[in-house]
Amino acid sequence: MHISNTTVTRRTMLMLLAGALALLGIVTMSGWLAESTRQYSQAVGRMTAIRVAAGTLLSQLQDAEIGQRGYLLTGDRQYLKPYEAATTAVDDTIARLHGFAEGEDAVASDILDRLAVLATAKRTELAETIALMETGRRDEALAVVRTGRGMRLMDEARQALADLITPADAQLAAQLAAMNGQARMSRWVAALGGLFILLVVGGAVWIVLRYTRDLVQAQHAIQALNDSLEQRVAERTVELQRANDEIQRFAYIVSHDLRAPLVNVMGFTSEFDSGLASVRAHLDRQPPDGDDAAAAEARRAATEDMPEAIDFIRASTSKMDRLINAILALSRQGRRTLVPEAVSMQSLLENALASVRHQAGELGCAMDIAGPLPSLVSDRLALEQVFGNLIDNAVKYLDPARPGRITIRGRAEGNRLLFEVVDNGRGIMPQDHQRIFELFRRSGAQDRPGEGIGLAYVRTLVRRLQGDVTVDSVPGQGSVFRISLPKTLTLSPETPAHEA
């Protein structure tokens, strides 16, 4: 069943709309997750800073008291160094605590006011005993200590600090639980969004390929009527050229318009990653042996779950980007102006081998050209791309079990030239000899990088050069790719006069 232009247009626009909506949803969700992560990061940082500052304040008061006791017991002023350092730093620590709590919690501010009073009273008590000791009234200084006033002040300070830390811990646990929920949500968003994007791209490619197949069938029907209906064939050829231009424009529209929201997804993913980095930085500053269950779960989410979700988003967008590039490359190649010129295939292929000789040498692969090659009149750029792809594939799929060898041969057959790229690589299964020339289709173990684009690109170029490409291959022995080309490329009047 043939697909009409209207049907192709409608389906293409629907696929484009669906992809745009999916990407818009992912962008919106990514932005919301990034902003939420930033807010949670700030909250976690504030709660963590309060706990650290509270512990610092208690340590400073204890250091001051220890220095006082040492001086009272020994009379050695060396013991006053921790006292002097601690009493000087107490005000700064209390000021920092006020800064963390300012505008956030009235209860915390009240507790800090009480702490400031207690700290002042404690330092007054310590200063009083030290002053007595310095005037030689040691017994009076010890009598002040024995009253227990200093101990009561420290107990009240510890209780005030506990009253400050307890709600901070509760808020920290709530924030960490919310972050864990967001981590789970981000994984689902990444998985569903990536799957939907791949489905949209796959649908667009299916429409393009199916429509192209219908065009080829129509061209065959026109060829069958050529003898008796020359005028009609000429008219139909023009229509087919227009249809081919239209399908190339459809492919360009799908690829170009999907790229813009894809860039937004990549950008918001980077912002999400930056926000996550600040969360990890705060968690890394905390000793892991003091983590409670919530903190441990947050540490795991920040170091495992959320990075995994981000990696999934990036892998999906990268794959989509490669697929879009493939569609664009085929669309642009179909509209590029061919420029026939005299081409020395000997020189062209020597340069092609030289470009991969270093890589082949590292793999222990020998490369050579068997005898002088015939020259022709054709498009130089297209020839370089065709044989560059074939040579790259030959090097990529060498068999590591034996020394590699790549040989290029060429000969004339009537008014056409036949070129062969021969390798002793791992070979191709017989059922895949035609499949490998289809877009996004690959053969054998998928242990080499690639998207199944190169050979489809080769076939498109060779056909534009009025040639054909075939392959003979035996698994475990190697492959022979044959390119048949006319000695002189003759452009038809319908050939485009410009590049897309």
Short mmCIF file of C-alpha atoms in Angstrom, two decimals:
data_model
loop_
_atom_site.label_atom_id
_atom_site.label_comp_id
_atom_site.label_asym_id
_atom_site.label_seq_id
_atom_site.Cartn_x
_atom_site.Cartn_y
_atom_site.Cartn_z
CA MET A 1 0.00 0.00 0.00
CA HIS A 2 1.47 3.36 -1.09
CA ILE A 3 1.63 6.32 1.24
CA SER A 4 0.38 9.62 -0.19
CA ASN A 5 2.13 12.94 0.27
CA THR A 6 -0.71 14.14 2.49
CA THR A 7 -0.43 11.04 4.66
CA VAL A 8 3.34 11.45 4.94
CA THR A 9 2.94 15.12 5.83
CA ARG A 10 0.29 14.38 8.44
CA ARG A 11 2.27 11.53 10.02
CA THR A 12 5.50 13.48 9.96
CA MET A 13 3.90 16.49 11.64
CA LEU A 14 2.26 14.24 14.24
CA MET A 15 5.60 12.57 14.99
CA LEU A 16 7.28 15.97 15.15
CA LEU A 17 4.59 17.32 17.50
CA ALA A 18 4.80 14.24 19.72
CA GLY A 19 8.59 14.49 19.91
CA ALA A 20 8.46 18.21 20.66
CA LEU A 21 5.89 17.69 23.43
CA ALA A 22 7.95 14.86 24.92
CA LEU A 23 11.11 16.96 24.88
CA LEU A 24 9.23 19.94 26.32
CA GLY A 25 7.98 17.73 29.15
CA ILE A 26 11.48 16.44 29.83
CA VAL A 27 12.89 19.99 29.77
CA THR A 28 10.20 21.21 32.17
CA MET A 29 10.67 18.27 34.51
CA SER A 30 14.46 18.61 34.38
CA GLY A 31 14.21 22.30 35.23
CA TRP A 32 11.89 21.60 38.14
CA LEU A 33 14.14 18.83 39.43
CA ALA A 34 17.21 21.06 39.12
CA GLU A 35 15.54 23.89 41.06
CA SER A 36 14.22 21.51 43.72
CA THR A 37 17.64 19.95 44.10
CA ARG A 38 19.17 23.40 44.54
CA GLN A 39 16.65 24.26 47.27
CA TYR A 40 17.16 20.93 49.02
CA SER A 41 20.91 21.44 48.76
CA GLN A 42 20.65 24.84 50.45
CA ALA A 43 18.42 23.44 53.19
CA VAL A 44 20.72 20.47 53.81
CA GLY A 45 23.72 22.81 53.87
CA ARG A 46 22.04 25.12 56.40
CA MET A 47 21.04 22.24 58.69
CA THR A 48 24.49 20.72 58.43
CA ALA A 49 26.12 24.08 59.18
CA ILE A 50 23.93 24.53 62.28
CA ARG A 51 24.95 21.10 63.60
CA VAL A 52 28.64 21.77 62.95
CA ALA A 53 28.53 25.26 64.50
CA ALA A 54 26.63 23.96 67.54
CA GLY A 55 29.26 21.27 68.09
CA THR A 56 32.00 23.89 67.64
CA LEU A 57 30.41 26.16 70.27
CA LEU A 58 30.20 23.34 72.81
CA SER A 59 33.82 22.39 72.08
CA GLN A 60 34.96 26.00 72.55
CA LEU A 61 33.22 26.31 75.94
CA GLN A 62 34.76 23.01 77.02
CA ASP A 63 38.21 24.13 75.84
CA ALA A 64 37.85 27.35 77.84
CA GLU A 65 36.85 25.40 80.93
CA ILE A 66 39.71 22.91 80.52
CA GLY A 67 42.22 25.76 80.21
CA GLN A 68 40.82 27.38 83.39
CA ARG A 69 41.01 24.15 85.39
CA GLY A 70 44.58 23.49 84.24
CA TYR A 71 45.66 26.97 85.28
CA LEU A 72 43.95 26.74 88.66
CA LEU A 73 45.57 23.37 89.38
CA THR A 74 49.10 24.12 88.18
CA GLY A 75 49.45 27.87 88.09
CA ASP A 76 51.10 27.51 84.68
CA ARG A 77 49.87 30.16 82.24
CA GLN A 78 50.49 27.79 79.32
CA TYR A 79 47.13 26.23 80.21
CA LEU A 80 45.40 29.56 79.47
CA LYS A 81 46.16 29.39 75.72
CA PRO A 82 43.14 27.18 74.87
CA TYR A 83 41.02 29.30 77.24
CA GLU A 84 42.00 32.54 75.53
CA ALA A 85 41.52 31.13 72.01
CA ALA A 86 38.14 29.61 72.86
CA THR A 87 36.68 32.64 74.63
CA THR A 88 37.65 34.83 71.68
CA ALA A 89 36.01 32.47 69.14
CA VAL A 90 32.74 31.94 71.05
CA ASP A 91 31.21 35.22 69.87
CA ASP A 92 32.03 34.46 66.23
CA THR A 93 30.47 31.01 66.50
CA ILE A 94 27.28 32.38 68.08
CA ALA A 95 27.12 35.05 65.35
CA ARG A 96 27.41 32.35 62.69
CA LEU A 97 24.60 30.39 64.32
CA HIS A 98 22.44 33.53 64.33
CA GLY A 99 23.22 33.98 60.62
CA PHE A 100 22.11 30.43 59.79
CA ALA A 101 18.87 30.78 61.76
CA GLU A 102 18.04 34.36 60.74
CA GLY A 103 14.67 34.62 59.01
CA GLU A 104 14.17 30.84 59.15
CA ASP A 105 13.05 29.81 62.65
CA ALA A 106 11.92 32.02 65.59
CA VAL A 107 12.38 29.14 68.06
CA ALA A 108 16.00 28.68 66.99
CA SER A 109 16.62 32.40 67.39
CA ASP A 110 15.28 32.26 70.97
CA ILE A 111 17.52 29.31 71.77
CA LEU A 112 20.53 31.16 70.36
CA ASP A 113 19.71 34.21 72.49
CA ARG A 114 19.66 31.94 75.55
CA LEU A 115 22.95 30.37 74.45
CA ALA A 116 24.55 33.81 74.13
CA VAL A 117 23.49 34.65 77.71
CA LEU A 118 24.79 31.31 79.02
CA ALA A 119 28.08 31.68 77.13
CA THR A 120 28.55 35.18 78.56
CA ALA A 121 27.80 33.95 82.09
CA LYS A 122 30.18 31.01 81.68
CA ARG A 123 33.01 33.23 80.45
CA THR A 124 32.37 35.66 83.32
CA GLU A 125 32.64 32.79 85.82
CA LEU A 126 35.86 31.58 84.18
CA ALA A 127 37.35 35.09 84.05
CA GLU A 128 36.49 35.64 87.73
CA THR A 129 38.41 32.54 88.87
CA ILE A 130 41.38 33.35 86.65
CA ALA A 131 41.52 36.93 87.97
CA LEU A 132 41.54 35.61 91.55
CA MET A 133 44.30 33.15 90.67
CA GLU A 134 46.43 35.87 89.10
CA THR A 135 46.24 37.98 92.32
CA GLY A 136 47.39 35.01 94.38
CA ARG A 137 43.95 34.15 95.82
CA ARG A 138 43.93 30.54 94.61
CA ASP A 139 41.72 29.26 97.45
CA GLU A 140 39.03 31.82 96.65
CA ALA A 141 39.18 30.86 92.98
CA LEU A 142 38.74 27.17 93.84
CA ALA A 143 35.87 28.08 96.14
CA VAL A 144 34.09 29.69 93.18
CA VAL A 145 34.58 26.47 91.19
CA ARG A 146 33.23 24.33 94.05
CA THR A 147 29.96 26.30 94.07
CA GLY A 148 28.98 24.31 90.95
CA ARG A 149 27.79 27.44 89.14
CA GLY A 150 30.12 26.77 86.19
CA MET A 151 28.92 23.16 85.90
CA ARG A 152 25.25 24.27 85.93
CA LEU A 153 25.97 26.82 83.21
CA MET A 154 27.63 24.13 81.05
CA ASP A 155 24.69 21.74 81.61
CA GLU A 156 22.24 24.45 80.57
CA ALA A 157 24.36 25.23 77.50
CA ARG A 158 24.42 21.54 76.52
CA GLN A 159 20.64 21.37 76.88
CA ALA A 160 20.17 24.51 74.77
CA LEU A 161 22.42 23.06 72.07
CA ALA A 162 20.43 19.83 72.15
CA ASP A 163 17.21 21.84 71.77
CA LEU A 164 18.78 23.50 68.70
CA ILE A 165 20.14 20.33 67.08
CA THR A 166 17.07 18.07 67.55
CA PRO A 167 14.70 20.03 65.22
CA ALA A 168 17.59 20.59 62.80
CA ASP A 169 18.07 16.82 62.59
CA ALA A 170 14.35 16.34 61.98
CA GLN A 171 14.37 18.89 59.16
CA LEU A 172 17.49 17.30 57.68
CA ALA A 173 15.82 13.88 57.65
CA ALA A 174 12.75 15.36 55.92
CA GLN A 175 14.87 17.06 53.26
CA LEU A 176 16.85 13.90 52.60
CA ALA A 177 13.66 11.87 52.25
CA ALA A 178 12.39 14.40 49.70
CA MET A 179 15.67 14.14 47.78
CA ASN A 180 15.33 10.36 47.64
CA GLY A 181 11.84 10.76 46.20
CA GLN A 182 13.16 13.08 43.55
CA ALA A 183 15.91 10.62 42.67
CA ARG A 184 13.30 7.94 41.99
CA MET A 185 11.20 10.37 39.99
CA SER A 186 14.19 11.43 37.88
CA ARG A 187 14.93 7.81 36.99
CA TRP A 188 11.38 7.31 35.74
CA VAL A 189 11.44 10.58 33.81
CA ALA A 190 14.74 9.63 32.18
CA ALA A 191 13.59 6.12 31.28
CA LEU A 192 10.17 7.08 29.91
CA GLY A 193 11.44 10.20 28.14
CA GLY A 194 14.33 8.37 26.48
CA LEU A 195 12.05 5.54 25.36
CA PHE A 196 9.49 7.92 23.91
CA ILE A 197 12.14 9.89 22.05
CA LEU A 198 13.54 6.72 20.51
CA LEU A 199 10.02 5.69 19.46
CA VAL A 200 9.45 9.08 17.81
CA VAL A 201 12.75 8.92 15.91
CA GLY A 202 12.09 5.31 14.92
CA GLY A 203 8.63 6.25 13.64
CA ALA A 204 10.04 9.13 11.60
CA VAL A 205 12.70 6.88 10.08
CA TRP A 206 10.06 4.24 9.31
CA ILE A 207 7.93 6.81 7.46
CA VAL A 208 10.94 8.04 5.46
CA LEU A 209 12.09 4.53 4.54
CA ARG A 210 8.60 3.33 3.65
CA TYR A 211 7.96 6.37 1.49
CA THR A 212 11.35 5.99 -0.19
CA ARG A 213 10.57 2.33 -0.90
CA ASP A 214 7.31 3.39 -2.56
CA LEU A 215 9.22 5.89 -4.67
CA VAL A 216 11.62 3.17 -5.86
CA GLN A 217 8.70 0.95 -6.80
CA ALA A 218 7.12 3.79 -8.75
CA GLN A 219 10.39 4.37 -10.59
CA HIS A 220 10.49 0.69 -11.63
CA ALA A 221 6.95 0.94 -12.97
CA ILE A 222 7.90 3.99 -15.02
CA GLN A 223 10.94 2.19 -16.44
CA ALA A 224 8.71 -0.68 -17.65
CA LEU A 225 6.62 1.76 -19.70
CA ASN A 226 9.62 3.62 -21.14
CA ASP A 227 9.48 2.29 -24.75
CA SER A 228 5.89 3.25 -25.52
CA LEU A 229 5.28 6.12 -23.13
CA GLU A 230 8.44 8.24 -23.29
CA GLN A 231 6.68 11.52 -22.75
CA ARG A 232 4.68 10.18 -19.85
CA VAL A 233 7.83 8.73 -18.28
CA ALA A 234 9.52 12.15 -18.49
CA GLU A 235 6.57 13.78 -16.73
CA ARG A 236 6.47 11.11 -14.04
CA THR A 237 10.22 11.46 -13.50
CA VAL A 238 9.77 15.14 -12.73
CA GLU A 239 7.02 14.28 -10.25
CA LEU A 240 9.22 11.72 -8.58
CA GLN A 241 12.07 14.22 -8.32
CA ARG A 242 9.74 16.63 -6.59
CA ALA A 243 8.52 13.91 -4.26
CA ASN A 244 12.11 12.95 -3.47
CA ASP A 245 12.90 16.58 -2.64
CA GLU A 246 9.84 16.67 -0.41
CA ILE A 247 10.82 13.57 1.55
CA GLN A 248 14.31 15.03 2.01
CA ARG A 249 12.71 18.21 3.35
CA PHE A 250 10.59 16.11 5.70
CA ALA A 251 13.71 14.36 6.99
CA TYR A 252 15.42 17.72 7.47
CA ILE A 253 12.40 19.17 9.32
CA VAL A 254 12.20 16.18 11.66
CA SER A 255 15.93 16.26 12.38
CA HIS A 256 16.36 20.04 12.63
CA ASP A 257 13.31 20.80 14.80
CA LEU A 258 14.04 17.95 17.21
CA ARG A 259 17.59 19.21 17.77
CA ALA A 260 16.59 22.51 19.46
CA PRO A 261 14.66 20.95 22.39
CA LEU A 262 17.35 18.26 22.59
CA VAL A 263 19.94 20.97 23.33
CA ASN A 264 17.68 22.24 26.12
CA VAL A 265 17.55 18.75 27.65
CA MET A 266 21.34 18.59 27.62
CA GLY A 267 21.61 22.03 29.22
CA PHE A 268 19.17 21.33 32.04
CA THR A 269 20.85 17.97 32.64
CA SER A 270 24.14 19.82 33.20
CA GLU A 271 22.41 22.17 35.68
CA PHE A 272 20.91 19.18 37.45
CA ASP A 273 24.39 17.62 37.61
CA SER A 274 25.86 20.84 39.04
CA GLY A 275 23.21 20.95 41.77
CA LEU A 276 23.89 17.34 42.61
CA ALA A 277 27.63 18.11 42.87
CA SER A 278 26.96 20.65 45.63
CA VAL A 279 24.89 18.07 47.53
CA ARG A 280 27.72 15.55 47.27
CA ALA A 281 30.20 18.19 48.40
CA HIS A 282 28.17 18.81 51.59
CA LEU A 283 27.80 15.10 52.25
CA ASP A 284 31.51 14.47 51.64
CA ARG A 285 32.38 16.97 54.37
CA GLN A 286 30.49 14.85 56.90
CA PRO A 287 32.19 11.79 58.43
CA PRO A 288 30.45 8.68 57.02
CA ASP A 289 30.80 6.80 60.33
CA GLY A 290 28.34 9.24 61.90
CA ASP A 291 25.61 8.80 59.28
CA ASP A 292 22.19 7.74 60.46
CA ALA A 293 19.92 5.71 58.18
CA ALA A 294 18.50 8.77 56.42
CA ALA A 295 21.93 10.29 55.84
CA ALA A 296 23.27 7.00 54.51
CA GLU A 297 20.32 6.72 52.13
CA ALA A 298 20.92 10.30 50.96
CA ARG A 299 24.61 9.59 50.42
CA ARG A 300 23.70 6.56 48.31
CA ALA A 301 21.15 8.57 46.29
CA ALA A 302 23.65 11.38 45.68
CA THR A 303 26.50 9.08 44.65
CA GLU A 304 24.66 6.25 42.87
CA ASP A 305 20.97 6.71 42.00
CA MET A 306 20.95 10.30 40.77
CA PRO A 307 24.22 10.02 38.76
CA GLU A 308 22.78 6.87 37.16
CA ALA A 309 19.64 8.78 36.16
CA ILE A 310 21.71 11.63 34.71
CA ASP A 311 23.87 9.15 32.75
CA PHE A 312 20.69 7.55 31.34
CA ILE A 313 19.40 10.94 30.16
CA ARG A 314 22.75 11.75 28.55
CA ALA A 315 23.00 8.32 26.87
CA SER A 316 19.46 8.69 25.45
CA THR A 317 20.03 12.24 24.19
CA SER A 318 23.42 11.28 22.70
CA LYS A 319 21.85 8.37 20.84
CA MET A 320 19.07 10.61 19.57
CA ASP A 321 21.66 13.17 18.45
CA ARG A 322 23.53 10.51 16.47
CA LEU A 323 20.29 9.33 14.82
CA ILE A 324 19.37 12.91 13.91
CA ASN A 325 22.83 13.44 12.41
CA ALA A 326 22.38 10.30 10.31
CA ILE A 327 19.05 11.49 8.93
CA LEU A 328 20.52 14.93 8.19
CA ALA A 329 23.56 13.45 6.45
CA LEU A 330 21.43 11.32 4.14
CA SER A 331 19.05 14.22 3.45
CA ARG A 332 21.88 16.65 2.62
CA GLN A 333 23.75 14.13 0.50
CA GLY A 334 20.63 13.61 -1.61
CA ARG A 335 20.67 17.32 -2.55
CA ARG A 336 24.40 18.01 -2.94
CA THR A 337 25.48 19.02 -6.43
CA LEU A 338 27.72 16.40 -8.06
CA VAL A 339 30.78 17.83 -9.84
CA PRO A 340 32.25 15.39 -12.41
CA GLU A 341 36.01 15.73 -12.90
CA ALA A 342 38.94 13.55 -13.93
CA VAL A 343 39.96 11.52 -10.88
CA SER A 344 43.11 9.41 -10.46
CA MET A 345 41.85 6.48 -8.40
CA GLN A 346 45.45 5.41 -7.76
CA SER A 347 46.21 8.69 -6.01
CA LEU A 348 42.81 8.92 -4.29
CA LEU A 349 43.08 5.44 -2.74
CA GLU A 350 46.73 5.87 -1.76
CA ASN A 351 45.66 8.92 0.24
CA ALA A 352 42.74 7.00 1.75
CA LEU A 353 45.07 4.22 2.92
CA ALA A 354 47.59 6.74 4.26
CA SER A 355 44.93 8.28 6.51
CA VAL A 356 44.46 4.97 8.40
CA ARG A 357 47.97 3.54 8.05
CA HIS A 358 49.01 4.44 11.60
CA GLN A 359 45.89 2.82 13.08
CA ALA A 360 46.33 -0.25 10.88
CA GLY A 361 50.01 -0.50 11.86
CA GLU A 362 49.12 -0.57 15.54
CA LEU A 363 46.81 -3.51 14.78
CA GLY A 364 49.48 -5.32 12.74
CA CYS A 365 47.52 -4.95 9.48
CA ALA A 366 49.20 -4.77 6.06
CA MET A 367 47.56 -2.63 3.33
CA ASP A 368 48.33 -2.46 -0.39
CA ILE A 369 46.97 -1.59 -3.83
CA ALA A 370 47.19 -4.46 -6.33
CA GLY A 371 48.52 -3.01 -9.58
CA PRO A 372 47.70 0.33 -11.20
CA LEU A 373 44.07 1.39 -10.91
CA PRO A 374 42.03 2.83 -13.79
CA SER A 375 40.96 6.49 -13.66
CA LEU A 376 37.47 7.86 -14.28
CA VAL A 377 35.40 11.03 -14.49
CA SER A 378 33.17 11.35 -11.42
CA ASP A 379 32.57 13.34 -8.22
CA ARG A 380 35.83 13.33 -6.21
CA LEU A 381 34.26 14.11 -2.81
CA ALA A 382 31.70 11.31 -3.10
CA LEU A 383 34.43 8.83 -4.11
CA GLU A 384 36.58 9.83 -1.13
CA GLN A 385 33.64 9.30 1.21
CA VAL A 386 32.70 5.93 -0.31
CA PHE A 387 36.16 4.36 -0.16
CA GLY A 388 37.03 6.08 3.13
CA ASN A 389 34.02 4.38 4.76
CA LEU A 390 34.86 0.97 3.29
CA ILE A 391 38.54 1.16 4.36
CA ASP A 392 37.58 2.37 7.86
CA ASN A 393 35.17 -0.59 8.19
CA ALA A 394 37.84 -3.03 7.02
CA VAL A 395 40.25 -1.79 9.72
CA LYS A 396 37.52 -1.68 12.39
CA TYR A 397 36.42 -5.29 11.84
CA LEU A 398 39.80 -7.02 11.59
CA ASP A 399 40.04 -10.47 13.15
CA PRO A 400 42.47 -10.31 16.11
CA ALA A 401 43.12 -14.06 15.72
CA ARG A 402 45.36 -13.51 12.66
CA PRO A 403 47.48 -10.78 11.02
CA GLY A 404 45.25 -8.43 9.07
CA ARG A 405 45.50 -7.63 5.35
CA ILE A 406 43.56 -5.13 3.24
CA THR A 407 43.95 -5.09 -0.55
CA ILE A 408 42.35 -2.79 -3.14
CA ARG A 409 41.94 -3.92 -6.75
CA GLY A 410 40.44 -2.30 -9.83
CA ARG A 411 39.75 -3.18 -13.46
CA ALA A 412 37.67 -2.12 -16.46
CA GLU A 413 34.61 -4.08 -17.59
CA GLY A 414 33.27 -2.60 -20.82
CA ASN A 415 32.17 0.98 -20.22
CA ARG A 416 32.22 0.52 -16.45
CA LEU A 417 34.94 0.15 -13.81
CA LEU A 418 34.92 -2.37 -10.95
CA PHE A 419 36.80 -1.65 -7.70
CA GLU A 420 37.18 -4.19 -4.88
CA VAL A 421 38.11 -3.64 -1.23
CA VAL A 422 39.28 -7.03 0.08
CA ASP A 423 40.00 -7.86 3.73
CA ASN A 424 40.61 -10.98 5.81
CA GLY A 425 38.54 -9.73 8.77
CA ARG A 426 35.89 -11.56 10.72
CA GLY A 427 33.37 -11.62 7.84
CA ILE A 428 29.59 -11.22 7.56
CA MET A 429 26.83 -13.82 7.86
CA PRO A 430 25.13 -14.61 4.48
CA GLN A 431 21.68 -13.45 5.67
CA ASP A 432 23.16 -10.02 6.47
CA HIS A 433 24.76 -9.31 3.06
CA GLN A 434 21.88 -7.01 2.06
CA ARG A 435 20.84 -6.00 5.57
CA ILE A 436 24.10 -4.17 6.29
CA PHE A 437 23.31 -1.58 3.61
CA GLU A 438 20.08 -0.55 5.36
CA LEU A 439 19.98 2.48 7.63
CA PHE A 440 20.70 1.73 11.33
CA ARG A 441 21.19 -2.02 10.62
CA ARG A 442 24.36 -3.84 11.72
CA SER A 443 25.66 -7.39 11.56
CA GLY A 444 27.36 -9.72 14.02
CA ALA A 445 28.57 -8.93 17.53
CA GLN A 446 28.00 -5.27 18.46
CA ASP A 447 31.46 -4.83 20.02
CA ARG A 448 32.59 -1.93 17.82
CA PRO A 449 31.37 1.69 17.97
CA GLY A 450 28.86 2.72 15.33
CA GLU A 451 25.17 3.32 14.60
CA GLY A 452 24.74 1.34 11.36
CA ILE A 453 25.06 4.44 9.16
CA GLY A 454 28.30 4.03 7.18
CA LEU A 455 27.27 1.39 4.63
CA ALA A 456 23.82 2.93 4.11
CA TYR A 457 25.66 6.17 3.36
CA VAL A 458 28.01 4.32 0.96
CA ARG A 459 25.08 2.82 -0.96
CA THR A 460 23.35 6.22 -1.21
CA LEU A 461 26.51 7.84 -2.60
CA VAL A 462 27.27 5.01 -5.04
CA ARG A 463 23.75 5.09 -6.43
CA ARG A 464 24.01 8.85 -6.95
CA LEU A 465 27.20 8.15 -8.89
CA GLN A 466 25.13 5.80 -11.13
CA GLY A 467 26.86 2.76 -9.67
CA ASP A 468 26.18 -0.23 -7.47
CA VAL A 469 27.75 -1.77 -4.39
CA THR A 470 27.66 -5.45 -3.37
CA VAL A 471 29.44 -7.69 -0.90
CA ASP A 472 30.68 -11.28 -0.79
CA SER A 473 31.73 -12.51 2.61
CA VAL A 474 32.44 -15.69 4.56
CA PRO A 475 32.43 -15.55 8.38
CA GLY A 476 35.92 -16.17 9.74
CA GLN A 477 37.61 -15.59 6.35
CA GLY A 478 36.91 -12.02 5.26
CA SER A 479 34.89 -9.82 2.92
CA VAL A 480 35.02 -8.36 -0.60
CA PHE A 481 33.13 -5.11 -1.24
CA ARG A 482 32.63 -4.41 -4.97
CA ILE A 483 31.88 -0.96 -6.35
CA SER A 484 30.72 -0.74 -9.97
CA LEU A 485 30.90 2.78 -11.52
CA PRO A 486 30.58 4.28 -15.00
CA LYS A 487 33.80 5.53 -16.56
CA THR A 488 32.14 8.91 -17.01
CA LEU A 489 29.42 10.31 -14.76
CA THR A 490 26.68 11.95 -16.82
CA LEU A 491 24.32 14.27 -14.93
CA SER A 492 20.67 14.43 -15.93
CA PRO A 493 18.95 17.77 -16.58
CA GLU A 494 16.97 17.37 -13.34
CA THR A 495 20.16 17.38 -11.23
CA PRO A 496 19.91 20.19 -8.62
CA ALA A 497 22.01 23.23 -9.40
CA HIS A 498 22.74 24.09 -5.77
CA GLU A 499 23.63 22.55 -2.45
CA ALA A 500 21.10 22.23 0.31
#
